[in-house]
mmCIF file of C-alpha atoms in Angstrom:
data_model
loop_
_atom_site.group_PDB
_atom_site.id
_atom_site.type_symbol
_atom_site.label_atom_id
_atom_site.label_comp_id
_atom_site.label_asym_id
_atom_site.label_seq_id
_atom_site.Cartn_x
_atom_site.Cartn_y
_atom_site.Cartn_z
ATOM 1 C CA MET E 1408 -105.995 85.294 117.311
ATOM 2 C CA GLN E 1409 -102.422 83.979 117.370
ATOM 3 C CA SER E 1410 -99.833 86.241 115.751
ATOM 4 C CA THR E 1411 -97.182 84.772 113.501
ATOM 5 C CA TYR E 1412 -93.594 86.145 113.543
ATOM 6 C CA ILE E 1413 -92.025 86.157 110.109
ATOM 7 C CA GLN E 1414 -88.210 86.159 110.194
ATOM 8 C CA PRO E 1415 -86.731 88.516 107.573
ATOM 9 C CA ALA E 1416 -84.957 86.804 104.721
ATOM 10 C CA LYS E 1417 -81.217 86.756 105.136
ATOM 11 C CA GLN E 1418 -79.463 88.781 102.466
ATOM 12 C CA LYS E 1419 -77.400 86.605 100.195
ATOM 13 C CA THR E 1420 -73.667 87.176 100.118
ATOM 14 C CA ASN E 1421 -72.668 89.069 97.005
ATOM 15 C CA TYR E 1422 -69.403 87.301 96.122
ATOM 16 C CA LEU E 1423 -68.884 89.419 92.996
ATOM 17 C CA LEU E 1424 -69.040 92.587 95.081
ATOM 18 C CA GLY E 1425 -66.752 91.077 97.716
ATOM 19 C CA PHE E 1426 -64.188 90.030 95.105
ATOM 20 C CA SER E 1427 -64.289 93.465 93.453
ATOM 21 C CA ARG E 1428 -63.860 95.226 96.808
ATOM 22 C CA ILE E 1429 -60.849 93.141 97.816
ATOM 23 C CA ILE E 1430 -58.987 93.430 94.499
ATOM 24 C CA THR E 1431 -59.767 97.126 94.024
ATOM 25 C CA GLY E 1432 -59.029 98.039 97.634
ATOM 26 C CA LEU E 1433 -55.678 96.250 97.730
ATOM 27 C CA LEU E 1434 -54.628 97.620 94.328
ATOM 28 C CA PHE E 1435 -55.531 101.194 95.271
ATOM 29 C CA ILE E 1436 -53.653 100.925 98.568
ATOM 30 C CA PHE E 1437 -50.602 99.429 96.830
ATOM 31 C CA SER E 1438 -50.650 102.034 94.058
ATOM 32 C CA GLY E 1439 -51.100 104.881 96.531
ATOM 33 C CA LEU E 1440 -48.305 103.671 98.825
ATOM 34 C CA ILE E 1441 -45.862 103.215 95.935
ATOM 35 C CA LYS E 1442 -46.468 106.768 94.727
ATOM 36 C CA ALA E 1443 -46.626 108.227 98.257
ATOM 37 C CA ASN E 1444 -43.150 106.779 98.743
ATOM 38 C CA ASP E 1445 -41.990 109.299 96.120
ATOM 39 C CA PRO E 1446 -44.603 112.034 95.589
ATOM 40 C CA THR E 1447 -41.978 114.384 94.153
ATOM 41 C CA GLY E 1448 -41.336 111.904 91.349
ATOM 42 C CA PHE E 1449 -45.067 111.501 90.749
ATOM 43 C CA GLY E 1450 -45.283 115.290 90.692
ATOM 44 C CA TYR E 1451 -42.750 115.344 87.850
ATOM 45 C CA LYS E 1452 -45.003 112.933 85.962
ATOM 46 C CA LEU E 1453 -47.998 115.213 86.558
ATOM 47 C CA GLU E 1454 -45.993 118.082 85.073
ATOM 48 C CA GLU E 1455 -45.690 116.090 81.846
ATOM 49 C CA TYR E 1456 -49.475 115.853 81.685
ATOM 50 C CA PHE E 1457 -49.812 119.569 82.523
ATOM 51 C CA HIS E 1458 -47.546 120.341 79.573
ATOM 52 C CA VAL E 1459 -49.625 118.173 77.222
ATOM 53 C CA PHE E 1460 -52.856 119.929 78.228
ATOM 54 C CA ASN E 1461 -51.308 123.432 78.345
ATOM 55 C CA MET E 1462 -51.775 123.659 82.123
ATOM 56 C CA ASN E 1463 -48.214 124.602 83.037
ATOM 57 C CA PHE E 1464 -49.528 127.079 85.602
ATOM 58 C CA LEU E 1465 -50.086 124.014 87.833
ATOM 59 C CA ASN E 1466 -46.402 123.006 87.828
ATOM 60 C CA ASP E 1467 -45.678 124.803 91.097
ATOM 61 C CA TYR E 1468 -48.405 122.760 92.764
ATOM 62 C CA SER E 1469 -47.513 119.384 91.244
ATOM 63 C CA THR E 1470 -46.031 117.894 94.421
ATOM 64 C CA TYR E 1471 -49.014 118.988 96.536
ATOM 65 C CA LEU E 1472 -51.410 117.483 93.986
ATOM 66 C CA ALA E 1473 -49.334 114.301 93.946
ATOM 67 C CA ILE E 1474 -49.574 114.006 97.749
ATOM 68 C CA LEU E 1475 -53.352 114.532 97.524
ATOM 69 C CA ILE E 1476 -53.882 111.929 94.773
ATOM 70 C CA CYS E 1477 -51.669 109.342 96.496
ATOM 71 C CA GLY E 1478 -53.457 109.960 99.788
ATOM 72 C CA LEU E 1479 -56.899 109.608 98.204
ATOM 73 C CA GLU E 1480 -55.935 106.284 96.632
ATOM 74 C CA ILE E 1481 -54.853 104.884 100.003
ATOM 75 C CA ILE E 1482 -57.888 106.323 101.799
ATOM 76 C CA PHE E 1483 -60.427 105.006 99.263
ATOM 77 C CA GLY E 1484 -58.748 101.600 99.171
ATOM 78 C CA ALA E 1485 -58.682 101.228 102.959
ATOM 79 C CA LEU E 1486 -62.244 102.491 103.489
ATOM 80 C CA LEU E 1487 -63.497 100.183 100.734
ATOM 81 C CA LEU E 1488 -62.011 97.144 102.481
ATOM 82 C CA LEU E 1489 -63.425 98.244 105.840
ATOM 83 C CA GLY E 1490 -66.809 99.046 104.339
ATOM 84 C CA PHE E 1491 -66.849 102.574 105.784
ATOM 85 C CA HIS E 1492 -68.789 105.318 103.946
ATOM 86 C CA GLY E 1493 -69.551 102.857 101.140
ATOM 87 C CA ARG E 1494 -71.591 105.110 98.881
ATOM 88 C CA LYS E 1495 -69.198 108.072 99.072
ATOM 89 C CA VAL E 1496 -66.202 105.801 98.501
ATOM 90 C CA ALA E 1497 -67.904 104.219 95.467
ATOM 91 C CA TRP E 1498 -68.448 107.673 93.960
ATOM 92 C CA GLY E 1499 -64.866 108.701 94.729
ATOM 93 C CA LEU E 1500 -63.439 105.546 93.150
ATOM 94 C CA LEU E 1501 -65.572 105.975 90.028
ATOM 95 C CA ILE E 1502 -64.459 109.588 89.549
ATOM 96 C CA LEU E 1503 -60.790 108.687 90.091
ATOM 97 C CA ILE E 1504 -60.784 105.714 87.724
ATOM 98 C CA ILE E 1505 -62.561 107.655 84.953
ATOM 99 C CA PHE E 1506 -59.939 110.376 85.334
ATOM 100 C CA PHE E 1507 -57.040 107.880 85.299
ATOM 101 C CA THR E 1508 -58.488 105.910 82.365
ATOM 102 C CA PHE E 1509 -58.821 109.075 80.285
ATOM 103 C CA LEU E 1510 -55.219 110.084 81.024
ATOM 104 C CA THR E 1511 -53.743 106.672 80.242
ATOM 105 C CA PHE E 1512 -55.755 106.340 77.020
ATOM 106 C CA TYR E 1513 -54.766 109.822 75.918
ATOM 107 C CA SER E 1514 -51.075 109.250 76.627
ATOM 108 C CA ALA E 1515 -51.145 105.835 74.912
ATOM 109 C CA PHE E 1516 -53.163 106.810 71.827
ATOM 110 C CA PHE E 1517 -51.374 110.100 71.175
ATOM 111 C CA GLU E 1518 -47.974 108.878 72.499
ATOM 112 C CA VAL E 1519 -47.477 112.006 74.575
ATOM 113 C CA VAL E 1520 -46.335 110.516 77.908
ATOM 114 C CA THR E 1521 -44.139 107.409 77.806
ATOM 115 C CA SER E 1522 -45.011 106.158 81.299
ATOM 116 C CA CYS E 1523 -48.060 107.011 83.391
ATOM 117 C CA GLY E 1524 -46.303 106.685 86.756
ATOM 118 C CA CYS E 1525 -49.156 104.516 88.095
ATOM 119 C CA PHE E 1526 -46.741 102.536 90.254
ATOM 120 C CA GLY E 1527 -43.955 105.129 90.349
ATOM 121 C CA ASP E 1528 -40.439 104.032 89.398
ATOM 122 C CA ALA E 1529 -40.932 100.711 91.182
ATOM 123 C CA ILE E 1530 -42.980 99.096 88.384
ATOM 124 C CA PRO E 1531 -42.719 101.058 85.120
ATOM 125 C CA LEU E 1532 -45.670 100.443 82.806
ATOM 126 C CA THR E 1533 -46.092 101.390 79.164
ATOM 127 C CA PRO E 1534 -49.095 103.625 78.378
ATOM 128 C CA TRP E 1535 -51.064 100.738 76.852
ATOM 129 C CA GLU E 1536 -50.308 98.493 79.849
ATOM 130 C CA SER E 1537 -51.525 101.276 82.133
ATOM 131 C CA PHE E 1538 -54.681 101.755 80.070
ATOM 132 C CA SER E 1539 -55.416 97.995 80.148
ATOM 133 C CA LYS E 1540 -54.946 97.968 83.920
ATOM 134 C CA ASP E 1541 -57.345 100.895 84.277
ATOM 135 C CA LEU E 1542 -59.970 99.174 82.108
ATOM 136 C CA VAL E 1543 -59.925 96.165 84.443
ATOM 137 C CA LEU E 1544 -60.205 98.464 87.449
ATOM 138 C CA LEU E 1545 -63.031 100.388 85.781
ATOM 139 C CA ALA E 1546 -64.989 97.143 85.379
ATOM 140 C CA LEU E 1547 -64.439 96.226 89.038
ATOM 141 C CA ILE E 1548 -65.371 99.698 90.243
ATOM 142 C CA LEU E 1549 -68.540 99.709 88.139
ATOM 143 C CA ILE E 1550 -69.566 96.531 89.986
ATOM 144 C CA ILE E 1551 -68.831 98.254 93.309
ATOM 145 C CA PHE E 1552 -70.804 101.318 92.210
ATOM 146 C CA ILE E 1553 -73.827 99.291 91.096
ATOM 147 C CA TYR E 1554 -73.979 97.407 94.395
ATOM 148 C CA ARG E 1555 -72.770 100.283 96.575
ATOM 149 C CA LYS E 1556 -75.887 100.123 98.779
ATOM 150 C CA GLN E 1557 -74.870 96.596 99.820
ATOM 151 C CA ILE E 1558 -71.529 97.680 101.251
ATOM 152 C CA LYS E 1559 -71.685 97.231 105.008
ATOM 153 C CA PRO E 1560 -69.046 98.380 107.542
ATOM 154 C CA ILE E 1561 -67.159 95.641 109.372
ATOM 155 C CA ILE E 1562 -67.432 97.780 112.539
ATOM 156 C CA ALA E 1563 -70.909 99.082 113.318
ATOM 157 C CA ASP E 1564 -69.961 101.450 116.153
ATOM 158 C CA PRO E 1565 -69.938 105.017 114.688
ATOM 159 C CA PHE E 1566 -67.328 106.348 117.122
ATOM 160 C CA THR E 1567 -64.836 103.570 116.344
ATOM 161 C CA SER E 1568 -65.401 103.767 112.590
ATOM 162 C CA ASN E 1569 -64.960 107.567 112.575
ATOM 163 C CA LEU E 1570 -61.816 107.252 114.683
ATOM 164 C CA LEU E 1571 -60.357 104.694 112.268
ATOM 165 C CA THR E 1572 -61.326 106.841 109.278
ATOM 166 C CA THR E 1573 -59.567 109.858 110.788
ATOM 167 C CA ALA E 1574 -56.450 107.787 111.474
ATOM 168 C CA ILE E 1575 -56.444 106.464 107.889
ATOM 169 C CA VAL E 1576 -56.726 109.992 106.468
ATOM 170 C CA VAL E 1577 -53.923 111.358 108.678
ATOM 171 C CA ILE E 1578 -51.573 108.446 107.966
ATOM 172 C CA SER E 1579 -52.320 108.405 104.218
ATOM 173 C CA MET E 1580 -51.585 112.109 103.783
ATOM 174 C CA GLY E 1581 -48.750 112.038 106.302
ATOM 175 C CA ILE E 1582 -46.746 109.465 104.358
ATOM 176 C CA GLY E 1583 -46.499 111.683 101.284
ATOM 177 C CA ILE E 1584 -45.729 114.786 103.339
ATOM 178 C CA TYR E 1585 -42.939 112.966 105.202
ATOM 179 C CA THR E 1586 -41.271 111.505 102.103
ATOM 180 C CA THR E 1587 -41.421 114.868 100.362
ATOM 181 C CA HIS E 1588 -39.367 116.389 103.163
ATOM 182 C CA TYR E 1589 -37.075 113.459 103.987
ATOM 183 C CA LEU E 1590 -36.691 111.425 100.741
ATOM 184 C CA PRO E 1591 -38.404 108.128 99.832
ATOM 185 C CA PHE E 1592 -38.409 105.209 102.282
ATOM 186 C CA ILE E 1593 -37.342 102.929 99.412
ATOM 187 C CA ASP E 1594 -35.253 104.395 96.601
ATOM 188 C CA PHE E 1595 -36.047 102.879 93.190
ATOM 189 C CA LEU E 1596 -33.908 105.361 91.250
ATOM 190 C CA PRO E 1597 -30.562 104.548 89.570
ATOM 191 C CA TYR E 1598 -28.734 106.914 91.951
ATOM 192 C CA LYS E 1599 -29.819 105.020 95.058
ATOM 193 C CA LYS E 1600 -27.471 104.255 97.935
ATOM 194 C CA GLY E 1601 -24.966 101.525 97.014
ATOM 195 C CA ASN E 1602 -25.193 101.949 93.237
ATOM 196 C CA ASN E 1603 -22.062 102.570 91.190
ATOM 197 C CA ILE E 1604 -22.845 105.388 88.774
ATOM 198 C CA PRO E 1605 -20.169 104.739 86.066
ATOM 199 C CA SER E 1606 -21.236 101.087 85.685
ATOM 200 C CA LEU E 1607 -24.842 102.161 85.129
ATOM 201 C CA MET E 1608 -23.902 104.509 82.296
ATOM 202 C CA VAL E 1609 -22.662 101.817 79.897
ATOM 203 C CA LEU E 1610 -24.151 98.783 78.179
ATOM 204 C CA PRO E 1611 -23.142 95.651 80.150
ATOM 205 C CA GLU E 1612 -21.209 92.942 78.333
ATOM 206 C CA GLY E 1613 -23.551 90.506 76.632
ATOM 207 C CA LYS E 1614 -26.450 92.938 76.538
ATOM 208 C CA GLU E 1615 -27.915 94.408 73.360
ATOM 209 C CA GLY E 1616 -29.291 97.911 73.150
ATOM 210 C CA ASP E 1617 -32.312 99.133 71.190
ATOM 211 C CA VAL E 1618 -32.277 98.232 67.505
ATOM 212 C CA TYR E 1619 -33.455 100.873 65.066
ATOM 213 C CA GLU E 1620 -33.942 100.972 61.316
ATOM 214 C CA THR E 1621 -33.642 104.048 59.143
ATOM 215 C CA ILE E 1622 -36.445 104.796 56.685
ATOM 216 C CA TYR E 1623 -35.788 106.908 53.579
ATOM 217 C CA SER E 1624 -38.474 108.746 51.617
ATOM 218 C CA MET E 1625 -37.613 108.319 47.946
ATOM 219 C CA LYS E 1626 -38.913 110.088 44.853
ATOM 220 C CA ASN E 1627 -38.486 109.162 41.212
ATOM 221 C CA VAL E 1628 -37.363 112.328 39.427
ATOM 222 C CA LYS E 1629 -38.835 111.146 36.097
ATOM 223 C CA THR E 1630 -42.224 109.712 37.062
ATOM 224 C CA GLY E 1631 -42.830 111.510 40.343
ATOM 225 C CA GLU E 1632 -43.474 108.165 42.066
ATOM 226 C CA THR E 1633 -42.699 108.130 45.785
ATOM 227 C CA LYS E 1634 -41.902 105.272 48.151
ATOM 228 C CA GLU E 1635 -40.315 104.533 51.500
ATOM 229 C CA VAL E 1636 -37.468 102.072 51.907
ATOM 230 C CA THR E 1637 -35.462 100.904 54.888
ATOM 231 C CA ASP E 1638 -31.715 101.349 55.130
ATOM 232 C CA LYS E 1639 -31.256 97.599 54.538
ATOM 233 C CA VAL E 1640 -33.224 97.709 51.288
ATOM 234 C CA TYR E 1641 -31.463 100.913 50.269
ATOM 235 C CA MET E 1642 -28.077 99.231 50.667
ATOM 236 C CA SER E 1643 -28.940 95.717 49.398
ATOM 237 C CA GLU E 1644 -30.619 96.984 46.220
ATOM 238 C CA LYS E 1645 -27.985 99.695 45.708
ATOM 239 C CA ILE E 1646 -30.671 102.306 45.159
ATOM 240 C CA TRP E 1647 -28.104 105.075 45.450
ATOM 241 C CA GLU E 1648 -26.666 103.924 42.084
ATOM 242 C CA ASP E 1649 -29.975 104.621 40.335
ATOM 243 C CA SER E 1650 -29.945 108.298 39.335
ATOM 244 C CA ASP E 1651 -33.739 108.224 38.828
ATOM 245 C CA TRP E 1652 -34.299 108.036 42.578
ATOM 246 C CA GLU E 1653 -33.441 110.692 45.126
ATOM 247 C CA ILE E 1654 -33.907 110.987 48.893
ATOM 248 C CA VAL E 1655 -36.551 113.508 49.932
ATOM 249 C CA GLY E 1656 -36.385 115.137 53.354
ATOM 250 C CA ASP E 1657 -34.627 113.755 56.392
ATOM 251 C CA PRO E 1658 -34.496 110.015 57.110
ATOM 252 C CA LYS E 1659 -36.749 108.715 59.904
ATOM 253 C CA SER E 1660 -35.614 106.368 62.634
ATOM 254 C CA LYS E 1661 -37.920 103.560 63.821
ATOM 255 C CA LEU E 1662 -37.481 101.277 66.825
ATOM 256 C CA ILE E 1663 -37.813 97.662 65.690
ATOM 257 C CA LYS E 1664 -36.501 95.832 68.761
ATOM 258 C CA LYS E 1665 -36.441 96.976 72.371
ATOM 259 C CA GLY E 1666 -33.134 96.165 74.017
ATOM 260 C CA TYR E 1667 -31.506 96.651 77.410
ATOM 261 C CA ALA E 1668 -32.228 100.083 78.843
ATOM 262 C CA ILE E 1669 -29.124 101.730 80.304
ATOM 263 C CA PRO E 1670 -30.181 102.970 83.773
ATOM 264 C CA ILE E 1671 -28.267 106.257 83.456
ATOM 265 C CA PRO E 1672 -28.188 107.229 79.769
ATOM 266 C CA ASP E 1673 -28.241 111.001 80.030
ATOM 267 C CA LEU E 1674 -25.757 112.219 82.640
ATOM 268 C CA MET E 1675 -23.281 114.796 81.380
ATOM 269 C CA ILE E 1676 -21.548 117.142 83.787
ATOM 270 C CA THR E 1677 -19.811 120.228 82.404
ATOM 271 C CA ASP E 1678 -17.991 123.246 83.730
ATOM 272 C CA VAL E 1679 -18.982 126.815 82.915
ATOM 273 C CA ASP E 1680 -17.110 126.611 79.578
ATOM 274 C CA GLY E 1681 -18.935 123.467 78.507
ATOM 275 C CA ASN E 1682 -16.004 121.080 79.083
ATOM 276 C CA ASP E 1683 -17.078 117.525 79.939
ATOM 277 C CA LYS E 1684 -16.233 116.785 83.586
ATOM 278 C CA THR E 1685 -18.497 113.772 84.079
ATOM 279 C CA GLN E 1686 -15.903 111.066 84.707
ATOM 280 C CA GLU E 1687 -13.754 113.419 86.756
ATOM 281 C CA ILE E 1688 -16.626 114.019 89.169
ATOM 282 C CA ILE E 1689 -18.232 110.608 89.400
ATOM 283 C CA SER E 1690 -14.985 108.599 89.504
ATOM 284 C CA ASN E 1691 -13.260 110.641 92.193
ATOM 285 C CA PRO E 1692 -11.506 108.128 94.544
ATOM 286 C CA TYR E 1693 -11.934 110.430 97.542
ATOM 287 C CA TYR E 1694 -15.117 111.308 99.334
ATOM 288 C CA ASN E 1695 -17.075 113.684 97.160
ATOM 289 C CA PHE E 1696 -20.000 115.751 98.485
ATOM 290 C CA VAL E 1697 -22.306 116.580 95.580
ATOM 291 C CA VAL E 1698 -24.980 119.138 96.383
ATOM 292 C CA VAL E 1699 -27.725 118.847 93.772
ATOM 293 C CA SER E 1700 -30.124 121.658 92.898
ATOM 294 C CA LYS E 1701 -32.202 121.346 89.760
ATOM 295 C CA ASP E 1702 -33.145 125.016 90.047
ATOM 296 C CA LEU E 1703 -31.378 127.445 92.356
ATOM 297 C CA THR E 1704 -34.055 130.073 91.812
ATOM 298 C CA LYS E 1705 -36.786 127.767 93.192
ATOM 299 C CA MET E 1706 -35.218 127.536 96.644
ATOM 300 C CA GLY E 1707 -37.180 129.363 99.329
ATOM 301 C CA LYS E 1708 -35.937 130.844 102.576
ATOM 302 C CA GLY E 1709 -35.932 127.470 104.336
ATOM 303 C CA GLU E 1710 -34.006 125.765 101.545
ATOM 304 C CA LEU E 1711 -31.434 128.564 101.403
ATOM 305 C CA GLU E 1712 -30.916 128.362 105.159
ATOM 306 C CA ALA E 1713 -30.453 124.601 104.849
ATOM 307 C CA LEU E 1714 -27.922 125.117 102.032
ATOM 308 C CA GLY E 1715 -26.007 127.503 104.302
ATOM 309 C CA LYS E 1716 -25.854 124.860 107.048
ATOM 310 C CA ILE E 1717 -24.718 122.205 104.550
ATOM 311 C CA ASN E 1718 -22.041 124.602 103.325
ATOM 312 C CA GLN E 1719 -20.740 125.247 106.847
ATOM 313 C CA THR E 1720 -20.740 121.529 107.694
ATOM 314 C CA VAL E 1721 -18.816 120.533 104.564
ATOM 315 C CA LYS E 1722 -16.422 123.465 105.013
ATOM 316 C CA GLN E 1723 -15.619 122.325 108.552
ATOM 317 C CA ILE E 1724 -15.024 118.729 107.484
ATOM 318 C CA ALA E 1725 -12.869 119.824 104.534
ATOM 319 C CA GLU E 1726 -10.435 121.460 106.973
ATOM 320 C CA ASP E 1727 -9.454 118.048 108.355
ATOM 321 C CA TYR E 1728 -10.105 115.555 105.577
ATOM 322 C CA ASN E 1729 -9.315 115.029 101.909
ATOM 323 C CA LEU E 1730 -12.574 115.495 100.053
ATOM 324 C CA ARG E 1731 -14.128 117.354 97.144
ATOM 325 C CA ALA E 1732 -17.231 119.528 97.344
ATOM 326 C CA VAL E 1733 -19.351 120.121 94.252
ATOM 327 C CA LEU E 1734 -22.559 122.011 93.508
ATOM 328 C CA LEU E 1735 -24.374 120.478 90.547
ATOM 329 C CA THR E 1736 -27.200 122.495 89.011
ATOM 330 C CA ALA E 1737 -29.236 123.087 85.867
ATOM 331 C CA SER E 1738 -29.475 126.812 86.599
ATOM 332 C CA SER E 1739 -27.565 129.448 84.667
ATOM 333 C CA SER E 1740 -23.991 130.303 85.566
ATOM 334 C CA THR E 1741 -25.162 133.812 86.447
ATOM 335 C CA ASP E 1742 -27.551 132.496 89.087
ATOM 336 C CA ALA E 1743 -24.985 129.998 90.364
ATOM 337 C CA ASP E 1744 -22.196 132.569 90.644
ATOM 338 C CA TYR E 1745 -24.457 135.056 92.391
ATOM 339 C CA LEU E 1746 -25.571 132.486 94.962
ATOM 340 C CA SER E 1747 -22.027 131.228 95.494
ATOM 341 C CA GLU E 1748 -20.707 134.715 96.115
ATOM 342 C CA HIS E 1749 -23.654 135.779 98.255
ATOM 343 C CA MET E 1750 -23.451 132.695 100.503
ATOM 344 C CA ASP E 1751 -19.662 132.199 100.357
ATOM 345 C CA LEU E 1752 -20.094 128.620 99.145
ATOM 346 C CA ILE E 1753 -17.184 126.208 99.339
ATOM 347 C CA PHE E 1754 -18.514 124.155 96.416
ATOM 348 C CA GLU E 1755 -17.057 123.994 92.917
ATOM 349 C CA ILE E 1756 -19.903 124.664 90.490
ATOM 350 C CA PHE E 1757 -20.746 122.330 87.627
ATOM 351 C CA TYR E 1758 -23.764 121.976 85.360
ATOM 352 C CA ALA E 1759 -26.064 119.190 84.163
ATOM 353 C CA ASP E 1760 -29.518 118.813 82.627
ATOM 354 C CA GLN E 1761 -32.542 118.842 84.928
ATOM 355 C CA VAL E 1762 -33.627 115.316 83.966
ATOM 356 C CA PRO E 1763 -30.749 113.408 85.619
ATOM 357 C CA LEU E 1764 -30.656 115.892 88.500
ATOM 358 C CA LYS E 1765 -34.291 115.080 89.308
ATOM 359 C CA SER E 1766 -33.344 111.400 89.518
ATOM 360 C CA MET E 1767 -30.293 111.947 91.693
ATOM 361 C CA VAL E 1768 -32.122 113.137 94.784
ATOM 362 C CA ARG E 1769 -35.746 114.172 95.363
ATOM 363 C CA SER E 1770 -34.832 117.371 97.162
ATOM 364 C CA ASN E 1771 -33.888 120.889 96.106
ATOM 365 C CA PRO E 1772 -31.200 121.019 97.326
ATOM 366 C CA GLY E 1773 -30.177 117.470 98.183
ATOM 367 C CA VAL E 1774 -26.792 115.925 98.896
ATOM 368 C CA LEU E 1775 -25.013 112.816 97.612
ATOM 369 C CA LEU E 1776 -21.836 111.424 99.158
ATOM 370 C CA LEU E 1777 -19.819 109.641 96.460
ATOM 371 C CA GLN E 1778 -16.596 107.662 96.481
ATOM 372 C CA ASN E 1779 -15.164 105.945 93.395
ATOM 373 C CA GLY E 1780 -18.466 106.607 91.668
ATOM 374 C CA THR E 1781 -20.498 104.721 94.293
ATOM 375 C CA VAL E 1782 -23.327 106.449 96.136
ATOM 376 C CA ILE E 1783 -22.302 106.074 99.796
ATOM 377 C CA ASN E 1784 -25.359 107.944 101.064
ATOM 378 C CA LYS E 1785 -27.823 110.675 100.163
ATOM 379 C CA TRP E 1786 -29.839 113.199 102.137
ATOM 380 C CA SER E 1787 -32.561 115.754 101.839
ATOM 381 C CA HIS E 1788 -31.622 119.286 102.857
ATOM 382 C CA ASN E 1789 -33.890 118.711 105.861
ATOM 383 C CA ASN E 1790 -31.874 115.877 107.387
ATOM 384 C CA PHE E 1791 -28.249 116.460 106.386
ATOM 385 C CA PRO E 1792 -26.145 115.144 109.296
ATOM 386 C CA SER E 1793 -23.974 117.151 111.662
ATOM 387 C CA VAL E 1794 -20.176 117.272 111.497
ATOM 388 C CA GLU E 1795 -19.936 114.859 114.427
ATOM 389 C CA LYS E 1796 -22.201 112.261 112.823
ATOM 390 C CA LEU E 1797 -20.449 112.483 109.457
ATOM 391 C CA GLU E 1798 -17.017 112.166 111.068
ATOM 392 C CA LYS E 1799 -18.046 109.205 113.171
ATOM 393 C CA LYS E 1800 -19.580 107.275 110.259
ATOM 394 C CA TYR E 1801 -17.356 108.170 107.309
ATOM 395 C CA PHE E 1802 -14.192 110.089 108.126
ATOM 396 C CA LYS E 1803 -12.696 108.899 111.426
ATOM 397 C CA GLU E 1804 -10.462 106.318 109.795
ATOM 398 C CA ASP E 1805 -8.929 109.005 107.551
ATOM 399 C CA LYS E 1806 -7.444 110.937 110.463
#
C-alpha cells in the first residue's frame, strides 16, 4: 500500500500581532531609554506617587526602583521585537501596563500628580495624555497577550538567544546605573550646559503667561441665597455697591488659559538671614563654582569624600584666579555650618528650595560652573575634573 505524505499547513502570518509587537516594542524601548537617561529625575516622580499613597518609606529607594523600571521597559521591548521568551514577556508587559494605567488614571482623575514622567523631562505629558497613551498600549498588549503562543524567536539557536538576552539585560540596567553616577547623557533640564539662567527666569517679550480668573462666593444677607461670580462680573455689575451681598470665605483662583511656562519660575537664593542673593549669584561676571546639595545630611561617606576633593580643587584654583565659590543647599544653616567647619570648606553658603536644586544637577553633591549667568559646564561629584584639566579648559587665559 502506498503511503501518502501530508505537508503540514503553513501558519498564516498574524499581521495584527506583528504590528502590535513592533509598536509596543519600540515605544517601550524609547520610553525606557528616555527615563534611563535620567533615573534620578524619574525617582523624584516616583516619590510624588509614594507621597500620594502614603508610602514615603520607599523614598530612599526611589532611584533604585527607577533604574529597575526603566531597565525592565527596555528589556521587555527588545525581547518582544526579537521574539525571545514570548510568553514571559507578554505577562511582564501586561503587568507593567496595568500598573502604569492605574497610576496615570489615578493621577489624572484625582489631580494628584501633574506629570507622570512617562517620557521624563524630554516630552512632558499631562496626566490625561499619559492615561490615553497607556490605554492604547493596553489594547496593543492585550493583543500580544492573546496571541503570545504565536510569538517565535528570530534566532532559533538557544545559546545565541540566551547570550543576546544577557547582553540586553546588562546594557539596559547599566545605562541607568551609569547616568545615576555620571549625570544624564542628554540634559533636558533648564539648567543644562549653555543655558543662561537669568533669561529663563522671566517672561520673554511677546509671550503671555497663564491667565486666571478669580471666583467669589457670595451670600445674600437677607434671603440667604448663595452664588459664585467671577471677578469680571463682580466688577462689571458693581456687586460691591449692593449691601445685600457679601463675600463668603476666600476667593478661588481658576486657570482659564494656559500661557507660556517660564522654564525657571521658582529659583530664589538667600543668605542665612533670608536676604535675596539670587541675581548676585547667577549674574556674577566671573567664573562661579556652585556646589549644589539638596540635602547635606543625605551624603554618605563616598559623597563626603568627593566633596572634600572638590573643595581642595576649587581652593587650589582660587589661589591663582578670580572666581567665586558657593555652596547652595536646602539643608538647615546648622547642618551647613557644621559641615563647613568640619571640612574646612572654602564655599560661601547660600540657601534655596529643594525643587530648583533637584533640577540644577542630578547629583548630591553636584557642581555647576557659571559665568554671567550662563551654565559653562556641570559635573557629578564622581567626575569633577582635576585642577590641571580645569585650568587648561577654562582658566589659562586669565593668567
